[in-house]
Amino acid sequence: MSIRRYTTMPTTAQILELEGIVIVDLAPPPVISGIGTGVVGMVGEFLDGPFANPYAAQEITSTRDFLDKFGDYDVRVGDSGKEGNGYRALMRRMFSKLICVRVDTTQAQTLTITRDAGATGVLTIAAGTEIENSLAATKKYMTDRTVTWTASEVGSANAKTVGLTGTGTVNAGLNELNTWIAGIPEALLTQTNPDFATKQNPITSALLDTAYITAIDKLNWGPVLTSGISIVFSARTSQTIRNYLKTHVDEQSDGPRGRMAIMRGIFGETKANAQTQAQNSSSKGDRTVYCWPNGQMIIPKISSDPTDTMIDSFLAAILSQLASERDPAETTSFTQRILSPISGLESAAPSMGTSVYKDLKANGICGPVFEPLPLGAWFFQSGVTTDLTSGKEPIYRRRKADQIEDTLGAALLPYQKSILTNSLKTAIVGQIESFLEEEKIQERIADYKVDPVSGNTQTRLDLGIFTVICQVKLFASGRNIVLQAEIGETVKIIRETA
């Protein structure tokens, strides 16, 4: 045979086995696809949800899917249907991929119902059934899950427990269940002490914070469903929740995927307080973004008129679909489309002007702004993080750094713990250069340099540590375009000749 073909480099002995032509057909290195940065993780309060596993993360694929999994709008969810209401936080937003966790607000307030021995018939109390405290008629509650008794299920051995959402104190030992729970036929119950009682006190702001912390933990990157999350936000805001979101993104970014937290002020928050909260040392950083003020939009299920709504979820929607190197405050048709549902700023927002937006940027706050002409659309004035350190302010810098680092980290995993030969080092460097060169060709980065020498000493190499130093220059965002104009009858036009 005069021609032999190998798919790996043959040894010298193999080559000398026979005279002829040796062809080494090596597979090219795989093309590295950049890791996406658009998966959003959200926690909030909902009418419905996975009650058997109340903090189970659920992927939402459409509005219909959301309604099937988490239910419709209800004014009793959250604070009068506003703060904390997941429906309000999500409706009319567009995400490339959305993972939701229902915050179990019923953990502090439950109701145990025992049917008397003489009761007859099948009894069902559906999720969302309204309950009224007869001693405080203004206090409304609703059940968090559906429970059903068969005709034979009576007595304490067949007691059913439901969680309650709402505020106030549920009265224990009330009679006449049918007057207390809407829509229950009297024939299904006896009228003598159905024996229901609360197990704990009504939920408080501290318990809500605890419930939200539990929900945020369910977005951790361990499970497959949540591992790809790069953006997180919450339907309810408080200092405790914001602090924990900061802790969450810092800790989760130690893993395989960098994350950012999008935060906001409470409804009706003043500018002074927003500035203080944005710069709170426990929640500021280049992985956190603070939005203020909130916005208004028409949500048909809530009102035909504009109603206050959360602004942070709009920024999260932009980031979920925007390339990581682009500025989320850009004034393009893309951001205009995402923010098109916004009709104005929240009802308690102050007058906004240039001086206000200067203050917001100086304090690391993304403020929504309306550009009347020629666009007639809403945008974010400044795409900044809460970290005021020079070079760390732009949101796109943090996101692009995460995208490059996460992509290269994943691409280099197959080389880990292999023998640190020169060919392995060359392969590692080749993978890095291949990806960065493609990024440069696509104009997603301006330039790069890969240095596999300077970071290494023989001592470190002997310990199995191989260091590659990567420097990547990003394109600057065109945040300021200066038009210098001189217009008038006395202007002298001087044209240079070739």
XYZ file of C-alpha atoms in Angstrom:
498
model
C 0.000 0.000 0.000
C 1.463 3.320 -1.026
C -1.122 5.436 0.818
C -2.172 5.048 4.451
C -4.671 7.227 6.293
C -4.877 7.983 10.040
C -7.409 10.018 12.011
C -4.866 10.729 14.766
C -1.167 11.500 14.516
C 0.643 8.135 14.160
C 3.761 7.333 16.142
C 7.168 7.229 14.452
C 7.100 3.432 14.695
C 3.754 3.294 12.884
C 5.044 5.549 10.110
C 8.172 3.369 9.610
C 6.154 0.184 9.390
C 5.702 0.642 5.637
C 6.980 2.961 2.934
C 4.493 5.265 1.250
C 2.318 8.333 1.706
C 0.905 8.922 5.197
C -2.229 11.051 5.401
C -3.274 12.330 8.812
C -6.936 13.365 8.635
C -7.465 15.416 11.794
C -10.904 16.730 12.698
C -10.958 20.500 13.013
C -11.637 21.949 16.460
C -15.350 22.366 17.160
C -16.919 25.742 16.532
C -17.646 27.435 19.823
C -21.123 28.890 20.079
C -21.425 31.799 22.456
C -23.457 31.017 25.560
C -26.761 32.867 25.697
C -27.445 35.534 28.294
C -31.211 35.780 27.944
C -32.783 33.335 30.409
C -34.780 35.204 33.063
C -35.624 33.881 36.513
C -38.505 35.557 38.357
C -40.138 35.086 41.773
C -43.582 36.411 42.675
C -47.037 35.797 44.136
C -49.679 34.121 41.992
C -53.288 32.983 42.252
C -52.444 29.419 41.287
C -49.352 27.254 41.208
C -47.768 23.906 42.055
C -49.216 23.622 45.572
C -47.869 20.133 46.211
C -44.399 21.591 45.656
C -45.073 25.311 46.117
C -41.577 26.538 45.269
C -41.067 24.427 42.143
C -39.491 26.380 39.271
C -41.699 26.410 36.154
C -40.785 27.402 32.610
C -43.359 29.697 30.972
C -43.668 29.331 27.211
C -46.639 31.594 26.452
C -49.373 33.679 28.047
C -51.703 30.682 27.904
C -49.067 28.543 29.587
C -48.656 31.172 32.316
C -52.404 31.295 32.996
C -52.604 27.493 33.095
C -49.739 27.211 35.575
C -50.103 30.301 37.753
C -53.636 31.561 37.221
C -55.263 34.845 36.277
C -55.116 38.247 37.922
C -56.726 38.590 41.338
C -56.742 41.735 43.442
C -56.194 39.641 46.561
C -52.798 38.436 45.364
C -50.050 40.671 46.707
C -50.794 43.982 48.363
C -54.247 44.792 46.943
C -53.191 43.236 43.644
C -50.187 45.524 43.306
C -46.895 45.004 45.146
C -45.858 41.366 44.809
C -48.525 40.466 42.228
C -46.765 38.282 39.653
C -49.471 38.765 37.037
C -48.996 42.541 37.166
C -45.226 42.123 36.931
C -45.312 39.905 33.835
C -48.270 40.774 31.635
C -47.402 42.353 28.272
C -43.678 41.735 28.724
C -41.677 39.693 26.200
C -38.903 37.323 27.294
C -36.753 34.958 25.261
C -37.070 32.395 28.062
C -38.767 32.779 31.442
C -38.521 30.631 34.580
C -40.964 31.465 37.406
C -41.114 30.441 41.044
C -44.307 30.979 43.048
C -43.685 32.556 46.451
C -45.694 30.634 49.028
C -47.367 33.427 50.990
C -49.625 30.933 52.760
C -46.883 29.477 54.912
C -47.804 31.740 57.842
C -51.580 31.364 57.690
C -53.452 28.095 57.275
C -56.957 26.850 57.899
C -57.814 23.288 58.931
C -61.389 22.207 58.109
C -63.022 19.154 59.657
C -66.458 18.027 58.450
C -68.849 16.987 61.174
C -69.791 13.327 61.331
C -73.343 14.075 60.199
C -72.346 15.925 56.994
C -73.361 14.318 53.693
C -72.393 14.507 50.015
C -69.193 15.391 48.209
C -67.668 18.734 49.210
C -65.133 20.670 47.130
C -63.574 23.991 48.093
C -61.769 25.326 45.038
C -58.513 27.264 44.965
C -59.264 30.975 45.088
C -62.501 30.540 47.064
C -63.184 33.699 49.039
C -63.416 33.523 52.807
C -64.728 36.293 55.019
C -64.090 36.884 58.690
C -67.540 37.541 60.147
C -66.011 39.635 62.916
C -64.131 41.851 60.458
C -66.062 41.912 57.202
C -63.447 44.030 55.428
C -60.860 41.287 55.870
C -61.019 39.031 52.830
C -59.070 35.843 52.274
C -58.869 33.152 49.635
C -57.812 29.536 49.648
C -54.554 28.629 47.928
C -55.515 25.148 46.752
C -58.474 22.912 45.910
C -59.562 20.351 48.517
C -62.291 17.731 48.137
C -64.061 15.414 50.576
C -65.899 12.327 49.401
C -69.310 11.602 50.908
C -67.741 9.346 53.525
C -64.846 11.630 54.496
C -65.945 13.217 57.752
C -64.441 13.741 61.193
C -60.983 14.814 62.308
C -59.269 11.879 60.591
C -60.257 13.431 57.245
C -59.428 17.044 58.045
C -58.148 19.127 55.120
C -55.744 22.035 55.374
C -55.627 24.997 53.012
C -53.377 28.016 53.009
C -54.878 31.495 53.075
C -53.765 34.669 51.372
C -54.877 38.010 52.734
C -54.293 40.087 55.859
C -55.873 40.193 59.288
C -56.814 37.435 61.707
C -59.029 34.514 60.755
C -61.497 33.767 63.557
C -61.368 30.265 64.981
C -64.436 28.289 66.032
C -66.976 29.996 63.751
C -70.119 28.064 62.889
C -71.965 27.870 59.595
C -69.191 27.225 57.129
C -71.503 27.942 54.199
C -71.835 31.595 55.211
C -68.104 31.870 55.596
C -66.982 30.226 52.371
C -68.689 31.391 49.224
C -70.609 28.948 47.050
C -70.870 25.943 49.393
C -74.400 24.413 49.427
C -75.797 24.149 52.953
C -76.825 20.518 52.372
C -73.198 19.479 52.291
C -72.490 20.701 55.815
C -74.001 20.469 59.221
C -74.618 23.743 61.018
C -72.860 22.844 64.245
C -69.257 23.927 64.533
C -67.427 22.631 61.459
C -64.267 23.073 63.587
C -61.843 25.201 61.657
C -58.914 27.034 63.158
C -55.787 28.843 62.076
C -52.451 27.277 62.836
C -50.326 30.419 62.783
C -50.548 34.198 62.753
C -51.236 36.183 59.570
C -48.286 36.767 57.283
C -46.100 39.778 58.043
C -43.559 41.704 55.980
C -40.757 39.782 57.707
C -42.371 36.447 56.828
C -42.898 37.655 53.264
C -39.200 38.461 53.011
C -38.405 34.964 54.258
C -40.774 33.431 51.706
C -39.119 35.406 48.909
C -35.662 34.314 50.026
C -36.846 30.696 49.870
C -38.183 31.286 46.352
C -34.989 33.005 45.157
C -32.969 30.004 46.356
C -35.030 27.823 43.994
C -33.385 29.703 41.090
C -29.953 28.334 42.033
C -27.994 26.856 39.142
C -27.914 23.200 40.300
C -31.062 21.911 38.516
C -30.978 21.785 34.713
C -33.990 24.098 34.340
C -32.446 26.963 36.302
C -28.777 26.524 35.339
C -29.045 28.796 32.313
C -30.514 31.791 34.165
C -28.530 35.015 33.740
C -31.117 37.634 34.812
C -33.268 37.597 37.967
C -35.936 39.887 39.386
C -38.701 39.836 41.995
C -42.352 40.913 41.865
C -42.019 42.336 45.378
C -39.326 44.716 46.564
C -37.919 45.444 50.007
C -34.453 46.126 51.333
C -34.189 42.527 52.556
C -35.226 41.151 49.161
C -32.812 43.448 47.301
C -29.955 42.513 49.616
C -30.651 38.839 49.042
C -30.868 39.265 45.270
C -27.377 40.796 45.442
C -26.143 37.865 47.543
C -27.818 35.444 45.129
C -26.232 36.800 41.934
C -22.804 37.076 43.554
C -22.899 33.489 44.800
C -24.446 32.020 41.654
C -21.918 33.836 39.473
C -19.201 31.797 41.200
C -20.634 28.876 39.220
C -20.879 28.203 35.475
C -23.025 31.215 34.523
C -22.791 34.880 35.494
C -26.004 36.560 36.694
C -27.402 40.034 37.175
C -30.263 41.166 39.427
C -32.723 43.813 38.257
C -34.278 45.725 41.170
C -36.658 48.627 41.634
C -38.096 50.985 44.202
C -41.454 50.503 45.880
C -44.490 52.183 44.349
C -44.508 55.831 45.396
C -40.814 55.924 46.336
C -39.233 59.388 46.345
C -36.181 60.211 44.276
C -34.104 60.811 47.406
C -34.994 57.413 48.796
C -34.349 55.724 45.450
C -30.866 57.208 45.368
C -30.213 56.012 48.920
C -31.483 52.511 48.160
C -29.527 52.212 44.909
C -26.305 53.000 46.733
C -27.006 50.805 49.746
C -23.763 48.978 50.435
C -25.568 45.648 50.907
C -27.147 45.620 47.454
C -24.955 47.729 45.141
C -22.465 46.247 42.712
C -21.840 45.710 39.013
C -24.229 42.750 39.068
C -27.191 44.780 40.347
C -29.327 47.302 38.481
C -31.774 49.665 40.188
C -34.758 51.064 38.257
C -36.841 54.093 39.285
C -39.554 55.327 39.000
C -42.083 52.617 38.171
C -44.343 52.928 35.152
C -47.958 52.801 34.066
C -49.633 50.686 31.429
C -53.037 49.336 30.485
C -53.548 45.754 31.652
C -57.041 44.849 30.395
C -57.706 42.300 33.133
C -56.978 44.965 35.764
C -58.337 48.156 34.240
C -59.116 49.820 30.917
C -57.233 52.855 32.228
C -53.466 53.040 32.816
C -52.458 51.385 36.085
C -49.183 51.397 38.003
C -46.826 48.562 37.131
C -43.319 47.350 37.872
C -40.536 48.856 35.733
C -37.758 46.350 36.502
C -39.422 43.555 34.551
C -39.347 45.720 31.405
C -35.583 46.104 31.696
C -35.291 42.356 32.318
C -37.309 41.784 29.123
C -34.902 43.977 27.137
C -31.851 42.184 28.525
C -33.355 38.768 27.797
C -33.426 39.495 24.065
C -30.577 41.966 23.593
C -27.079 40.868 22.575
C -24.826 41.118 25.610
C -22.532 43.752 24.080
C -25.386 46.156 23.378
C -26.558 48.930 25.691
C -30.087 48.293 27.075
C -30.627 52.062 27.066
C -30.236 52.236 23.285
C -32.939 54.158 21.440
C -33.687 51.601 18.746
C -36.847 50.106 17.299
C -36.091 46.978 19.320
C -36.200 48.646 22.732
C -39.103 50.763 21.536
C -41.070 47.582 20.816
C -40.293 46.014 24.206
C -41.319 49.163 26.079
C -44.317 49.984 23.886
C -46.898 48.902 26.536
C -45.711 51.692 28.866
C -48.096 54.647 28.782
C -46.483 56.806 31.457
C -44.734 56.939 34.796
C -46.378 55.702 37.978
C -49.079 57.890 39.498
C -46.811 59.075 42.331
C -43.828 59.908 40.110
C -42.436 63.454 40.438
C -41.805 65.805 37.539
C -38.857 64.488 35.573
C -36.316 66.632 33.770
C -32.676 66.781 32.750
C -31.451 67.523 36.271
C -33.365 64.534 37.661
C -31.914 62.135 35.097
C -28.419 63.483 35.785
C -28.921 62.701 39.473
C -30.215 59.230 38.659
C -27.202 58.371 36.511
C -24.835 59.762 39.146
C -26.397 57.371 41.654
C -26.431 54.311 39.415
C -30.161 54.307 38.578
C -31.869 53.354 35.315
C -34.700 55.781 34.804
C -37.402 55.367 32.124
C -37.743 58.413 29.886
C -40.173 59.408 27.138
C -38.632 60.714 23.929
C -41.435 62.715 22.255
C -39.904 63.619 18.902
C -39.392 62.058 16.483
C -39.699 58.674 18.177
C -42.649 59.129 20.505
C -41.482 56.192 22.601
C -40.123 55.129 25.996
C -36.516 54.191 26.688
C -34.188 53.922 29.660
C -32.076 57.033 30.004
C -28.913 55.383 31.369
C -27.932 51.716 31.125
C -25.904 51.695 34.333
C -25.271 49.321 37.214
C -25.281 50.480 40.826
C -21.457 50.220 40.884
C -20.051 53.720 40.327
C -16.468 52.474 39.963
C -15.029 53.787 36.700
C -15.359 51.130 34.004
C -17.926 49.082 35.907
C -20.944 51.330 35.359
C -22.176 50.037 31.967
C -24.587 47.113 32.114
C -23.291 45.828 28.792
C -19.709 45.536 30.139
C -20.774 43.137 32.893
C -23.003 41.128 30.564
C -20.415 40.842 27.777
C -17.710 39.837 30.252
C -19.996 37.099 31.571
C -20.843 35.908 28.075
C -17.185 35.628 27.022
C -16.015 34.063 30.289
C -18.928 31.605 30.482
C -18.482 30.547 26.853
C -14.739 29.969 27.152
C -15.150 28.237 30.493
C -17.570 25.728 28.971
C -15.402 25.258 25.880
C -12.320 24.438 27.956
C -14.014 21.891 30.229
C -13.082 18.915 27.973
C -9.375 19.736 28.501
C -9.546 19.760 32.288
C -7.381 17.133 34.048
C -5.783 15.990 30.788
C -1.996 15.658 30.744
C -0.587 19.158 30.398
C 1.433 18.559 27.239
C 2.521 21.257 24.810
C -0.080 20.039 22.332
C -2.789 20.389 24.983
C -1.693 23.944 25.709
C -1.770 24.701 21.991
C -5.271 23.253 21.715
C -6.491 25.355 24.649
C -5.060 28.535 23.165
C -6.530 27.610 19.779
C -10.005 27.284 21.250
C -9.767 30.681 22.907
C -8.394 32.429 19.820
C -10.933 30.765 17.538
C -13.862 32.055 19.587
C -12.491 35.569 20.077
C -11.553 35.894 16.411
C -15.123 35.036 15.406
C -16.417 37.586 17.928
C -14.129 40.189 16.320
C -15.219 39.305 12.783
C -18.858 39.663 13.841
C -17.956 43.040 15.415
C -19.140 41.921 18.822
C -15.741 42.934 20.235
C -13.239 45.497 18.975
C -10.021 43.545 19.519
C -8.360 40.931 21.694
C -5.013 39.548 22.797
C -4.294 36.024 24.064
C -1.131 35.523 26.110
C -0.309 31.911 27.153
C 3.155 32.764 28.458
C 3.254 35.648 30.933
C 1.008 34.065 33.541
C 3.006 30.875 33.848
C 6.054 29.755 35.800
C 7.538 26.299 35.856
C 6.511 25.940 39.485
C 2.867 26.617 38.621
C 2.987 24.347 35.585
C 4.398 21.570 37.756
C 1.364 22.032 40.011
C -0.937 21.534 37.024
C -1.823 25.227 36.666
C -1.823 26.601 33.124
C -2.758 30.283 32.828
C -3.921 32.021 29.662
C -4.300 35.799 29.911
C -7.066 37.200 27.693
C -7.537 40.889 27.071
C -10.674 41.915 25.224
C -11.490 45.430 24.085
C -15.189 46.205 23.694
C -16.723 48.752 21.401
C -17.934 51.775 23.331
C -21.647 52.490 23.399
C -22.460 55.658 21.472
C -23.897 57.226 24.596
C -23.172 60.754 23.403
C -23.299 61.951 19.827
C -22.072 65.529 19.505
C -23.384 67.634 16.660
C -21.397 70.831 16.414
C -23.396 73.262 14.316
C -22.620 76.740 13.042
C -25.614 78.129 11.185
C -26.175 81.687 9.993
C -25.902 84.183 7.179
C -22.327 85.124 8.004
C -20.997 81.563 8.170
C -18.008 81.128 5.868
C -17.754 77.781 4.137
C -14.202 76.780 3.306
C -13.748 73.605 1.326
C -10.350 72.027 0.987
C -9.240 71.185 -2.512
C -7.401 68.066 -3.375
